[in-house]
PDB file of C-alpha atoms and ligand atoms in Angstrom:
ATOM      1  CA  UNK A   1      89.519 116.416 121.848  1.00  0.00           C
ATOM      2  CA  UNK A   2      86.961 118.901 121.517  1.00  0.00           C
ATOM      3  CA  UNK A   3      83.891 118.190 123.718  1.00  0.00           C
ATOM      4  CA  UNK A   4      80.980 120.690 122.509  1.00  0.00           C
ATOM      5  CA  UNK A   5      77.735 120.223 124.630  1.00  0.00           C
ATOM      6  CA  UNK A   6      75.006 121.675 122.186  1.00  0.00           C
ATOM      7  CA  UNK A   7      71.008 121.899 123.161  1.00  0.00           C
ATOM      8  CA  UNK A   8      69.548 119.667 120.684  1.00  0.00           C
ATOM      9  CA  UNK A   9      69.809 117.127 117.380  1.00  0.00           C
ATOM     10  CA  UNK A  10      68.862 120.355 115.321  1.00  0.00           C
ATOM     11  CA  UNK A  11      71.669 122.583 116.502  1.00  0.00           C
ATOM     12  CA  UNK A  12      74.080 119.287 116.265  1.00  0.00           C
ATOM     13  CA  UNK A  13      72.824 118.995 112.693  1.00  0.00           C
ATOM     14  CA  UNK A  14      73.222 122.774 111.866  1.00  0.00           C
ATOM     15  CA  UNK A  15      76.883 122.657 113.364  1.00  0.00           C
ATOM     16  CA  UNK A  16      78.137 119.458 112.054  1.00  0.00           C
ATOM     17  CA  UNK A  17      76.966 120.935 108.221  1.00  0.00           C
ATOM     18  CA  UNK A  18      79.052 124.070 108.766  1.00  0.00           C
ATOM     19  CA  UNK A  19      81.919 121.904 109.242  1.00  0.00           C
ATOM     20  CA  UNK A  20      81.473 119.755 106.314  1.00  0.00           C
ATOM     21  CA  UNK A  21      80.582 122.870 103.923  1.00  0.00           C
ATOM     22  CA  UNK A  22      83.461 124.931 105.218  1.00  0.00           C
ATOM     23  CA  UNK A  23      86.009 121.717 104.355  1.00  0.00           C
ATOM     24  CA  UNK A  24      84.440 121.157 101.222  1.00  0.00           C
ATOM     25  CA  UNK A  25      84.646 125.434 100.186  1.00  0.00           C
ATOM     26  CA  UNK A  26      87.993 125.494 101.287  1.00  0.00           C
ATOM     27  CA  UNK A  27      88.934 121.912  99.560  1.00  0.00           C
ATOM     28  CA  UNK A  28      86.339 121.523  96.544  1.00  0.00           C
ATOM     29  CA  UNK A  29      87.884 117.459  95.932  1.00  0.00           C
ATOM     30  CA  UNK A  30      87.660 117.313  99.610  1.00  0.00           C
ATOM     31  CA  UNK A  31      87.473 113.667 100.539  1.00  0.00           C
ATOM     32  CA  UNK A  32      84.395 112.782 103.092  1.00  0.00           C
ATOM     33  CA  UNK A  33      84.257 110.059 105.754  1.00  0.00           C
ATOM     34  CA  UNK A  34      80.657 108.560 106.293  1.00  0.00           C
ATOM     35  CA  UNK A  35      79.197 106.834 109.187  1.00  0.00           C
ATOM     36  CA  UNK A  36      75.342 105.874 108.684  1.00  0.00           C
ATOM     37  CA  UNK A  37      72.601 104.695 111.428  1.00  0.00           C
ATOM     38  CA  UNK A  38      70.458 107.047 113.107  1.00  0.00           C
ATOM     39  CA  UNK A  39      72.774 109.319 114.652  1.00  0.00           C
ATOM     40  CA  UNK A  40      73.994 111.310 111.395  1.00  0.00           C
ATOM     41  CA  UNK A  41      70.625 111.471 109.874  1.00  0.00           C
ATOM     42  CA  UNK A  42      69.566 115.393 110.629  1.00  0.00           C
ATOM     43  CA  UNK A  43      73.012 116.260 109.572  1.00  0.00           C
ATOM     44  CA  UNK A  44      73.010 115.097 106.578  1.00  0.00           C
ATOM     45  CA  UNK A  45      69.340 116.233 106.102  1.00  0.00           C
ATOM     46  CA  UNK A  46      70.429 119.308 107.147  1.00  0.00           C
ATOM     47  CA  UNK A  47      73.427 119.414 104.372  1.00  0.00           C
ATOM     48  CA  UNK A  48      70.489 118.377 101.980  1.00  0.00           C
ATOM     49  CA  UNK A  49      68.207 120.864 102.794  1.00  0.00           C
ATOM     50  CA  UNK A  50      70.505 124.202 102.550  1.00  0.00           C
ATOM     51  CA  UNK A  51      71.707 122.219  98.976  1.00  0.00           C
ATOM     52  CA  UNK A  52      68.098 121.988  97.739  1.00  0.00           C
ATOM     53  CA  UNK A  53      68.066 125.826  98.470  1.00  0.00           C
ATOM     54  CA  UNK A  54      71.083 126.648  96.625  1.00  0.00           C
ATOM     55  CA  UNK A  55      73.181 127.453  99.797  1.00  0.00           C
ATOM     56  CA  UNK A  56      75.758 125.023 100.097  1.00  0.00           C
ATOM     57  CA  UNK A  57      78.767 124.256  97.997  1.00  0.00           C
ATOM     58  CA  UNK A  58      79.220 122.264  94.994  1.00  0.00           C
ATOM     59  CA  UNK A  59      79.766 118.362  95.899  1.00  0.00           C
ATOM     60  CA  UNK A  60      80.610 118.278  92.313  1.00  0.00           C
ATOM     61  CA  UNK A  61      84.251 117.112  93.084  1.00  0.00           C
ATOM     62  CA  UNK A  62      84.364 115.604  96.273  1.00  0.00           C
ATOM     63  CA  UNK A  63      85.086 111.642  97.125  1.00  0.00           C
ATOM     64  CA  UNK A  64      83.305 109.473  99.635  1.00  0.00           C
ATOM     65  CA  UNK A  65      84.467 106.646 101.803  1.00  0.00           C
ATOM     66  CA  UNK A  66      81.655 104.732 103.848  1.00  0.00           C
ATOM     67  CA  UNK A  67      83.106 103.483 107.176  1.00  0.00           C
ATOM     68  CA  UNK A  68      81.348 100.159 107.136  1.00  0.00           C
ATOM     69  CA  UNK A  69      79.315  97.670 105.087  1.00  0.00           C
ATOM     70  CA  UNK A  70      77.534  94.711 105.960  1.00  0.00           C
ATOM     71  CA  UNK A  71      78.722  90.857 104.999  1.00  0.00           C
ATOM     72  CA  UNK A  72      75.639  88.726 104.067  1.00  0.00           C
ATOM     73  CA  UNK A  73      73.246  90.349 102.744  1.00  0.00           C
ATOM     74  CA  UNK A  74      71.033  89.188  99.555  1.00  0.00           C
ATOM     75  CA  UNK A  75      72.209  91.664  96.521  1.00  0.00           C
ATOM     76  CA  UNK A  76      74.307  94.502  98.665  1.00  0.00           C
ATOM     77  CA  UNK A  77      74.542  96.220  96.405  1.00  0.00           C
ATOM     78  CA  UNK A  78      71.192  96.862  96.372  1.00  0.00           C
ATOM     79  CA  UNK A  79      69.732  95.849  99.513  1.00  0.00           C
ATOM     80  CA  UNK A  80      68.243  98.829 101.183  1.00  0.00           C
ATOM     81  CA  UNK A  81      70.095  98.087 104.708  1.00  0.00           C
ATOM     82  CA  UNK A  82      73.436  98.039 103.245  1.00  0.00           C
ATOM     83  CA  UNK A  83      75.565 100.614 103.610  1.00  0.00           C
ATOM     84  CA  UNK A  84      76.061 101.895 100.651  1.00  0.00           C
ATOM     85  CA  UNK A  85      72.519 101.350  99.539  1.00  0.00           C
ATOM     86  CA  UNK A  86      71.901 103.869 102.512  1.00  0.00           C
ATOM     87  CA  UNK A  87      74.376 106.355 102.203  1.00  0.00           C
ATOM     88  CA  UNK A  88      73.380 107.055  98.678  1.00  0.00           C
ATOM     89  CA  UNK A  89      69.620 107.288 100.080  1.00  0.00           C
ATOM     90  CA  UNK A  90      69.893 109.275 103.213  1.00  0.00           C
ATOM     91  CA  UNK A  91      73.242 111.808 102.100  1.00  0.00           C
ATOM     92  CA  UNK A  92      75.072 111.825  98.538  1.00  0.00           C
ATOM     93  CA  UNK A  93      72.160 111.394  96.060  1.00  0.00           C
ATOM     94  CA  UNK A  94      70.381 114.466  97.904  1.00  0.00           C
ATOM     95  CA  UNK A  95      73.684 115.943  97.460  1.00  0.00           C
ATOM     96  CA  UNK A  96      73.559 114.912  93.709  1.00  0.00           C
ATOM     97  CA  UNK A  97      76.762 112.988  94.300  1.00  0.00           C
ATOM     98  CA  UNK A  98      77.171 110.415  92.085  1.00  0.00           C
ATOM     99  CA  UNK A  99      77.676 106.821  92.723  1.00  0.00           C
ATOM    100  CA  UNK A 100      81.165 106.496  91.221  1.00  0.00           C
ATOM    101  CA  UNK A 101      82.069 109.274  94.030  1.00  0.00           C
ATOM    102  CA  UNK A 102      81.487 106.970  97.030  1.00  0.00           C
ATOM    103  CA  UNK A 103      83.487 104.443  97.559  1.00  0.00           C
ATOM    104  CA  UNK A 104      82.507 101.179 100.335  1.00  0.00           C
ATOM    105  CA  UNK A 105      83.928  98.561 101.441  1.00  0.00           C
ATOM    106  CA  UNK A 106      83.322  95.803  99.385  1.00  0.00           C
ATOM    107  CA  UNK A 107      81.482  92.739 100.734  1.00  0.00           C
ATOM    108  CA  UNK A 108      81.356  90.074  97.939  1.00  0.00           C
ATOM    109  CA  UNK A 109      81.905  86.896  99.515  1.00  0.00           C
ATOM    110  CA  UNK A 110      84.759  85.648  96.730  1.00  0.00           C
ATOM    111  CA  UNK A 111      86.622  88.791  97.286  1.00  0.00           C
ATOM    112  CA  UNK A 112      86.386  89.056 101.073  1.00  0.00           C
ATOM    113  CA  UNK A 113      89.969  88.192 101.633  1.00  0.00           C
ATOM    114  CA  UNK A 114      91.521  91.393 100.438  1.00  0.00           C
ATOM    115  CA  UNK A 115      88.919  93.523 100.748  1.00  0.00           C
ATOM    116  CA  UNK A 116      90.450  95.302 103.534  1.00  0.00           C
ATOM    117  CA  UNK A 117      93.311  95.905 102.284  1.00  0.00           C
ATOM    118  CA  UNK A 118      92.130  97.139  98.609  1.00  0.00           C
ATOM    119  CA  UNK A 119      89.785  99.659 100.443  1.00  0.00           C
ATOM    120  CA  UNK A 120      93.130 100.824 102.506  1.00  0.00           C
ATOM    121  CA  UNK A 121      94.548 101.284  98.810  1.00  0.00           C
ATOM    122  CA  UNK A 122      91.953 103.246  97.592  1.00  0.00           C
ATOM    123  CA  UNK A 123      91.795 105.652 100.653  1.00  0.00           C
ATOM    124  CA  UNK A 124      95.297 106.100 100.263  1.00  0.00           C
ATOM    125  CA  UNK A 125      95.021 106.918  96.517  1.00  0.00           C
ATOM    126  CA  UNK A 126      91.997 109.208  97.141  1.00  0.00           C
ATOM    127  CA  UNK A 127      94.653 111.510  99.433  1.00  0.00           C
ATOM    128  CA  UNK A 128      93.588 110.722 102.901  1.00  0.00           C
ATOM    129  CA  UNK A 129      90.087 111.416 104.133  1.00  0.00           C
ATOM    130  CA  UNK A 130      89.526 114.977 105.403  1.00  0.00           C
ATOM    131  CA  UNK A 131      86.711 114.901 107.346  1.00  0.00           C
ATOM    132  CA  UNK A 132      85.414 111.408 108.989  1.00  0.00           C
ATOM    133  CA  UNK A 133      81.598 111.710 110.272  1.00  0.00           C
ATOM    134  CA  UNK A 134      81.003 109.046 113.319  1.00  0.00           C
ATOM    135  CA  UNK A 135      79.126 107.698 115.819  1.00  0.00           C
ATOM    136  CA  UNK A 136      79.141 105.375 118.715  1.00  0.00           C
ATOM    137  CA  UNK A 137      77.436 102.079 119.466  1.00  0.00           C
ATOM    138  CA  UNK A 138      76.192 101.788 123.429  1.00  0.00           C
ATOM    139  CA  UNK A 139      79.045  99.217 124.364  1.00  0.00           C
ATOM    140  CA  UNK A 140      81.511 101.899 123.105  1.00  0.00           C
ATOM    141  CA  UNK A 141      82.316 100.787 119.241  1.00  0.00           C
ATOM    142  CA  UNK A 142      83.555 103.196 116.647  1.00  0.00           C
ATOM    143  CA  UNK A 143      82.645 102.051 113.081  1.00  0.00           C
ATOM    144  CA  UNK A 144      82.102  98.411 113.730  1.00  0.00           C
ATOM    145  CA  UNK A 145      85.212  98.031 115.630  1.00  0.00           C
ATOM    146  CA  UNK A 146      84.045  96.142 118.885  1.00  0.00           C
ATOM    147  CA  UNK A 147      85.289  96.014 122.528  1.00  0.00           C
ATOM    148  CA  UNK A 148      88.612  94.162 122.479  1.00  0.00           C
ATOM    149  CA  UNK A 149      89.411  95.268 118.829  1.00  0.00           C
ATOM    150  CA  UNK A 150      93.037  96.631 118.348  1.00  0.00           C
ATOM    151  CA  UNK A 151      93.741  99.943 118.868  1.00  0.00           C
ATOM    152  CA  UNK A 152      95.777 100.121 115.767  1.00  0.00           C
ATOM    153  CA  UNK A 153      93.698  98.172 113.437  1.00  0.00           C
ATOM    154  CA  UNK A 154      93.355  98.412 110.059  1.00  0.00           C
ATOM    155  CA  UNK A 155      90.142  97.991 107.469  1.00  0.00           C
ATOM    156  CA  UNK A 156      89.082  93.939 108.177  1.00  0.00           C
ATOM    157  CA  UNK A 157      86.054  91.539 108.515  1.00  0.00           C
ATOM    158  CA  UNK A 158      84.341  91.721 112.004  1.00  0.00           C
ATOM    159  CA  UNK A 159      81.425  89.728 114.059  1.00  0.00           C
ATOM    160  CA  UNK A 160      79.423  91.862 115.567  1.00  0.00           C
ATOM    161  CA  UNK A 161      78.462  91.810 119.536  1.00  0.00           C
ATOM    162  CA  UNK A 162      75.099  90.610 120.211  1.00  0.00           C
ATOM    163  CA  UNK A 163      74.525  94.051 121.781  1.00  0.00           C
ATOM    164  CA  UNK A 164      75.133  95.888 118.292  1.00  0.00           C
ATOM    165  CA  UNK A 165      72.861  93.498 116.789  1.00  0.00           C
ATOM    166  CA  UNK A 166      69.983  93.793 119.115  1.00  0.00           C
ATOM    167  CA  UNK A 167      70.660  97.751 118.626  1.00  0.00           C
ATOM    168  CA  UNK A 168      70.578  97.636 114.880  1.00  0.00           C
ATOM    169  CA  UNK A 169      67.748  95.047 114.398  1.00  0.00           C
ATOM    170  CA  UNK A 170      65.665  98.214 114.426  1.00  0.00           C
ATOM    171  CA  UNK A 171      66.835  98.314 110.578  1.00  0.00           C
ATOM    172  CA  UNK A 172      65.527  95.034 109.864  1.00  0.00           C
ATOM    173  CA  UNK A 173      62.565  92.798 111.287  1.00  0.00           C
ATOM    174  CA  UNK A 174      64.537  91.415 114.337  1.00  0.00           C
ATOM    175  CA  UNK A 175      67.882  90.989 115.752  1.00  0.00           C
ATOM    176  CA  UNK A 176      68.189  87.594 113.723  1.00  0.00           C
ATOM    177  CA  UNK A 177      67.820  89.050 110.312  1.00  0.00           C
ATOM    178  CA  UNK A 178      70.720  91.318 111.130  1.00  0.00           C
ATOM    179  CA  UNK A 179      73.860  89.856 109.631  1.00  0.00           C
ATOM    180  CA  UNK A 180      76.353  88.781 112.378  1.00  0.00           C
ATOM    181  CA  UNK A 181      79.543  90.240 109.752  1.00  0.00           C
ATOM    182  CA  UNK A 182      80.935  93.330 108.457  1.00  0.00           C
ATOM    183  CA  UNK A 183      83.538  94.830 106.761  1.00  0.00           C
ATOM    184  CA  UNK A 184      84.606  97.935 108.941  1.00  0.00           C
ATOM    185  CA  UNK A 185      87.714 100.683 108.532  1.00  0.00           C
ATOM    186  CA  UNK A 186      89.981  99.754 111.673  1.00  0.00           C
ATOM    187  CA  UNK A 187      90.717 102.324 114.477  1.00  0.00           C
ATOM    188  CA  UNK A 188      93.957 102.856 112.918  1.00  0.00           C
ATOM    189  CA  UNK A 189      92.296 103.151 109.688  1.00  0.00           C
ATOM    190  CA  UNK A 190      90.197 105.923 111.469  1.00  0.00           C
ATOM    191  CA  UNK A 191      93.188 107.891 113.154  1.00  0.00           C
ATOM    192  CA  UNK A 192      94.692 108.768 109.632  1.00  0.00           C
ATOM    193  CA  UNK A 193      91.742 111.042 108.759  1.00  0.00           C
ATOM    194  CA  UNK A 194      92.821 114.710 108.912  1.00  0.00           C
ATOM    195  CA  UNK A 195      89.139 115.570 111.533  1.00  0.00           C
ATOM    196  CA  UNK A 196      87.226 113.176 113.029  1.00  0.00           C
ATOM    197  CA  UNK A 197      83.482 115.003 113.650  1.00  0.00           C
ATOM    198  CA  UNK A 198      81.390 112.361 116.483  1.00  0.00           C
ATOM    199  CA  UNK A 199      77.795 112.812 117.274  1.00  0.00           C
ATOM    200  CA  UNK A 200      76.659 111.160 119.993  1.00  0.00           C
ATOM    201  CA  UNK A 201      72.721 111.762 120.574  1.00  0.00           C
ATOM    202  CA  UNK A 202      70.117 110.408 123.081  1.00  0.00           C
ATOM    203  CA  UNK A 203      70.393 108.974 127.155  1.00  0.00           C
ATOM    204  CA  UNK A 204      71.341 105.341 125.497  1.00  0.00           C
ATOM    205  CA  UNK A 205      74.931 106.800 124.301  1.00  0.00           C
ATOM    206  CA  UNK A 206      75.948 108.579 127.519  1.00  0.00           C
ATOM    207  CA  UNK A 207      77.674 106.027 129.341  1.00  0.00           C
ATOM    208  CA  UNK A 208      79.616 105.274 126.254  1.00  0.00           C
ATOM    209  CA  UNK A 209      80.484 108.850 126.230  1.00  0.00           C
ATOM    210  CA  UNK A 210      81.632 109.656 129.453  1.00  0.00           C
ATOM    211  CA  UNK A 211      83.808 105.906 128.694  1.00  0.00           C
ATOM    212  CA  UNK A 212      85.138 107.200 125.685  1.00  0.00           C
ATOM    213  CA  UNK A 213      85.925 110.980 126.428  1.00  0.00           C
ATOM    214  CA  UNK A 214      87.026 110.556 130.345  1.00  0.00           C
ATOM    215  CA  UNK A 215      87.798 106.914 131.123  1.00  0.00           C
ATOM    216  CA  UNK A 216      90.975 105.482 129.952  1.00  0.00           C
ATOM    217  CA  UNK A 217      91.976 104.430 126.867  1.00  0.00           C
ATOM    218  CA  UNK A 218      91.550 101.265 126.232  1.00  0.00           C
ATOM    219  CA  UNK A 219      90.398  98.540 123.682  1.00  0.00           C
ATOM    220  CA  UNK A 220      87.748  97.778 126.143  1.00  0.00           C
ATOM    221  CA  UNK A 221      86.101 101.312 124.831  1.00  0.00           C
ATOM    222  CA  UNK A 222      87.440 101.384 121.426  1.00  0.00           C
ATOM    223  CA  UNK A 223      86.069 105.198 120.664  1.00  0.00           C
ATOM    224  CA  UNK A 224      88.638 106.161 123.661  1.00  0.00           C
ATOM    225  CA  UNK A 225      91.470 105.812 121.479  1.00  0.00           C
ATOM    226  CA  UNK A 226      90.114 108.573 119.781  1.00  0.00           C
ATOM    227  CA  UNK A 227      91.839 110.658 122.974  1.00  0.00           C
ATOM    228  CA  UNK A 228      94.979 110.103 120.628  1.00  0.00           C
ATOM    229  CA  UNK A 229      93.683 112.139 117.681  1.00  0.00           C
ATOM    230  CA  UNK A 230      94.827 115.869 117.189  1.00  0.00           C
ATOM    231  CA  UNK A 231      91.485 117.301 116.327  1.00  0.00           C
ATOM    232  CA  UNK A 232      88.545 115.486 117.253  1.00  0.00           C
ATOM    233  CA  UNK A 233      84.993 117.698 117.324  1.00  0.00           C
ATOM    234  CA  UNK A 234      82.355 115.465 119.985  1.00  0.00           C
ATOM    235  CA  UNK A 235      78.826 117.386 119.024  1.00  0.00           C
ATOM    236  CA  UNK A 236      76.262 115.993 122.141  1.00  0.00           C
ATOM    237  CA  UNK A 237      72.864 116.804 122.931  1.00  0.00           C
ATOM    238  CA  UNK A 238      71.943 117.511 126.743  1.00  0.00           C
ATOM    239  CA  UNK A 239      71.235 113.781 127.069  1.00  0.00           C
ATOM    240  CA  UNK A 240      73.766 112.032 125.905  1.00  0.00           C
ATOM    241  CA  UNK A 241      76.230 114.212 127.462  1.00  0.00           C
ATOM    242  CA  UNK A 242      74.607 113.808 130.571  1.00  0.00           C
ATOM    243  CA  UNK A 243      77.094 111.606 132.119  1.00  0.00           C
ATOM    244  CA  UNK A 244      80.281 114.083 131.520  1.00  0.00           C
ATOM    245  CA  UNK A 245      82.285 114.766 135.009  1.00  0.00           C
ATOM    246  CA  UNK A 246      83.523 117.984 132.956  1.00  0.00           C
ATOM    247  CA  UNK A 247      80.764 119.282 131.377  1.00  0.00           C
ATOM    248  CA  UNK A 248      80.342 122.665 132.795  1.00  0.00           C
ATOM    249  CA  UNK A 249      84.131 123.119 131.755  1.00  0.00           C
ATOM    250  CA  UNK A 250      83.403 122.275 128.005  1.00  0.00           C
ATOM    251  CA  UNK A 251      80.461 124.548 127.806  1.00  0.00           C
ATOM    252  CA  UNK A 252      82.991 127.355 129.117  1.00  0.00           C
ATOM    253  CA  UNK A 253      85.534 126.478 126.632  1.00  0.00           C
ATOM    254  CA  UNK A 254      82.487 126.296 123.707  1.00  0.00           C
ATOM    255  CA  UNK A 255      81.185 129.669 124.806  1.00  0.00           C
ATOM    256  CA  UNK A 256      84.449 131.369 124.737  1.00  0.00           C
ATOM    257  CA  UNK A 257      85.659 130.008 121.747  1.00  0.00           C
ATOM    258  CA  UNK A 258      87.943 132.404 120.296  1.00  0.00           C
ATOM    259  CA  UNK A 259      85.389 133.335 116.722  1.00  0.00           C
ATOM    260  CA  UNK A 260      88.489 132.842 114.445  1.00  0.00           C
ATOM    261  CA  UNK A 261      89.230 129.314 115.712  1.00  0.00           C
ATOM    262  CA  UNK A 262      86.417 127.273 114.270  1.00  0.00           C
ATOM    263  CA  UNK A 263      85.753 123.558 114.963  1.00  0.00           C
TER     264      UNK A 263
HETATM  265  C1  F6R B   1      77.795 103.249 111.339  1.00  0.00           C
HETATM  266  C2  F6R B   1      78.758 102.880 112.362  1.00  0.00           C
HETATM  267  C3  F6R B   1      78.358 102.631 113.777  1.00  0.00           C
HETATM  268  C4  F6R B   1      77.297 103.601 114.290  1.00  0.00           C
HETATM  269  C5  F6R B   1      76.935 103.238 115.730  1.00  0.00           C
HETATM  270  C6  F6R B   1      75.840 104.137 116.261  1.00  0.00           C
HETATM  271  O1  F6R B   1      78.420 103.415 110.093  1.00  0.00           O
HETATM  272  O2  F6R B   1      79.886 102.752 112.048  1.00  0.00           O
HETATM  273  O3  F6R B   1      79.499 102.728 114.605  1.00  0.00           O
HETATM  274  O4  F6R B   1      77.803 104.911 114.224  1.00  0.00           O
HETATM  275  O5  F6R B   1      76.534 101.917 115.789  1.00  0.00           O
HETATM  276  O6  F6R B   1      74.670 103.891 115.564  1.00  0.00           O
HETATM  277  P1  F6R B   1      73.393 104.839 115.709  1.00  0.00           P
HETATM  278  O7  F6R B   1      73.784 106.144 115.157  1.00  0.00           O
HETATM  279  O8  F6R B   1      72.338 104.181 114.888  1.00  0.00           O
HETATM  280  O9  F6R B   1      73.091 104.881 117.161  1.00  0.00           O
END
């Protein structure tokens, strides 16, 4: 795992797009993970904005796999907190990737059954994803997988904590309104992509972070089993890698990256 302490959301967001452009030159069908809530946003506005002024590459090609979608929402497809309702707003229509290029998990109640396993299918047909944007909640989730959720599972309905829903009610008028299901790819689900990119931003994530990057692993903290992953980029702002016992070593490393490496 590579931990890179950066100074701000803005750098974050300027080195998380390099990664996804330089995947996406090298690999034009390149398939792209996507996480949504807050944490992504100035990356993908930053992929947006150096698009709009002709400086990226062409999306023209690539496929899309959101890592989550709600279960219970009026019209998902359409509702503006679902996930794929949001993905297309905040990323891929900016992008002027189309909506038959994004694939999401799908939440229609008579279908919930195999959903999992026909978005597992898909994945696997689209080649694998090659580079998997994430997150983490405060109690330590990755995608909607929970404390206590296998470390080897696969796409499949999941409640959330009360926790996550008092964090995301934000989105919507109170923690109520937010719906207590989703469909979410499994940790195992997660391992198979080729690079896993996490941003963690803000003083609220850095327990979580110094759980997940220097505790054990352990369901407990499901983004720790992400210590099992051969190349896994952790972009942090001062804040939310605040609580790091090894954070003057991974600014060392970061400064004397070797230029040809990369991330
Ligand atoms: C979103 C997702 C979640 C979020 C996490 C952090 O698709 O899977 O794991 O990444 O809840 O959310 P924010 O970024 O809003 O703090």
């Amino acid at each position: 795992m590579e931990v890179v302490p950066l100074g701000s959301a803005a750098e974050i967001a300027a080195v998380a797009a390099d990664v996804v452009e330089a995947v996406v030159r090298r690999k034009p069908a390149a398939v792209l993970g996507l996480a949504t809530g807050s944490t992504p946003l100035p990356a993908y506005r930053e992929l947006i904005r150096r698009h709009e002024a002709g400086l990226g590459p062409s999306y023209a090609a690539v496929t899309c796999f959101n890592l989550d979608e709600y279960v219970g929402l009026p019209e998902p497809e359409i509702h503006e907190q679902s996930y794929r309702a949001t993905i297309a707003r905040e990323l891929t229509d900016g992008l002027g990737i189309r909506p038959d290029q994004v694939n999401g998990p799908d939440p229609s109640p008579d279908s919930l059954p195999t959903a999992g396993e026909r978005y597992e299918a898909l994945i696997a047909r689209a080649g694998g994803v090659d580079v998997q944007f994430l997150g983490i909640g405060s109690d330590g989730h990755l995608a909607f997988n929970e404390p206590g959720s296998s470390l080897a599972s696969r796409t499949r309905i999941k409640t959330l904590t009360a926790q996550t829903r008092k964090d995301n009610a934000r989105f919507f008028g109170s923690p109520d309104e937010v719906p207590s299901h989703v469909l979410t790819q499994g940790l195992g689900t997660i391992l198979e992509a080729r690079h896993l990119l996490l941003i963690a931003t803000g003083e609220g994530k850095a327990d979580a972070v110094a759980a997940f990057a220097e505790g054990p692993v352990t369901a407990s903290c499901p983004a720790s089993v992400l210590q099992l992953h051969p190349h896994v980029t952790v972009l942090l702002d001062p804040a939310a890698a605040a609580g790091l016992n090894r954070l003057a070593y991974y600014r060392e490393v970061y400064a004397a990256k070797p230029a040809w490496q990369g991330l």
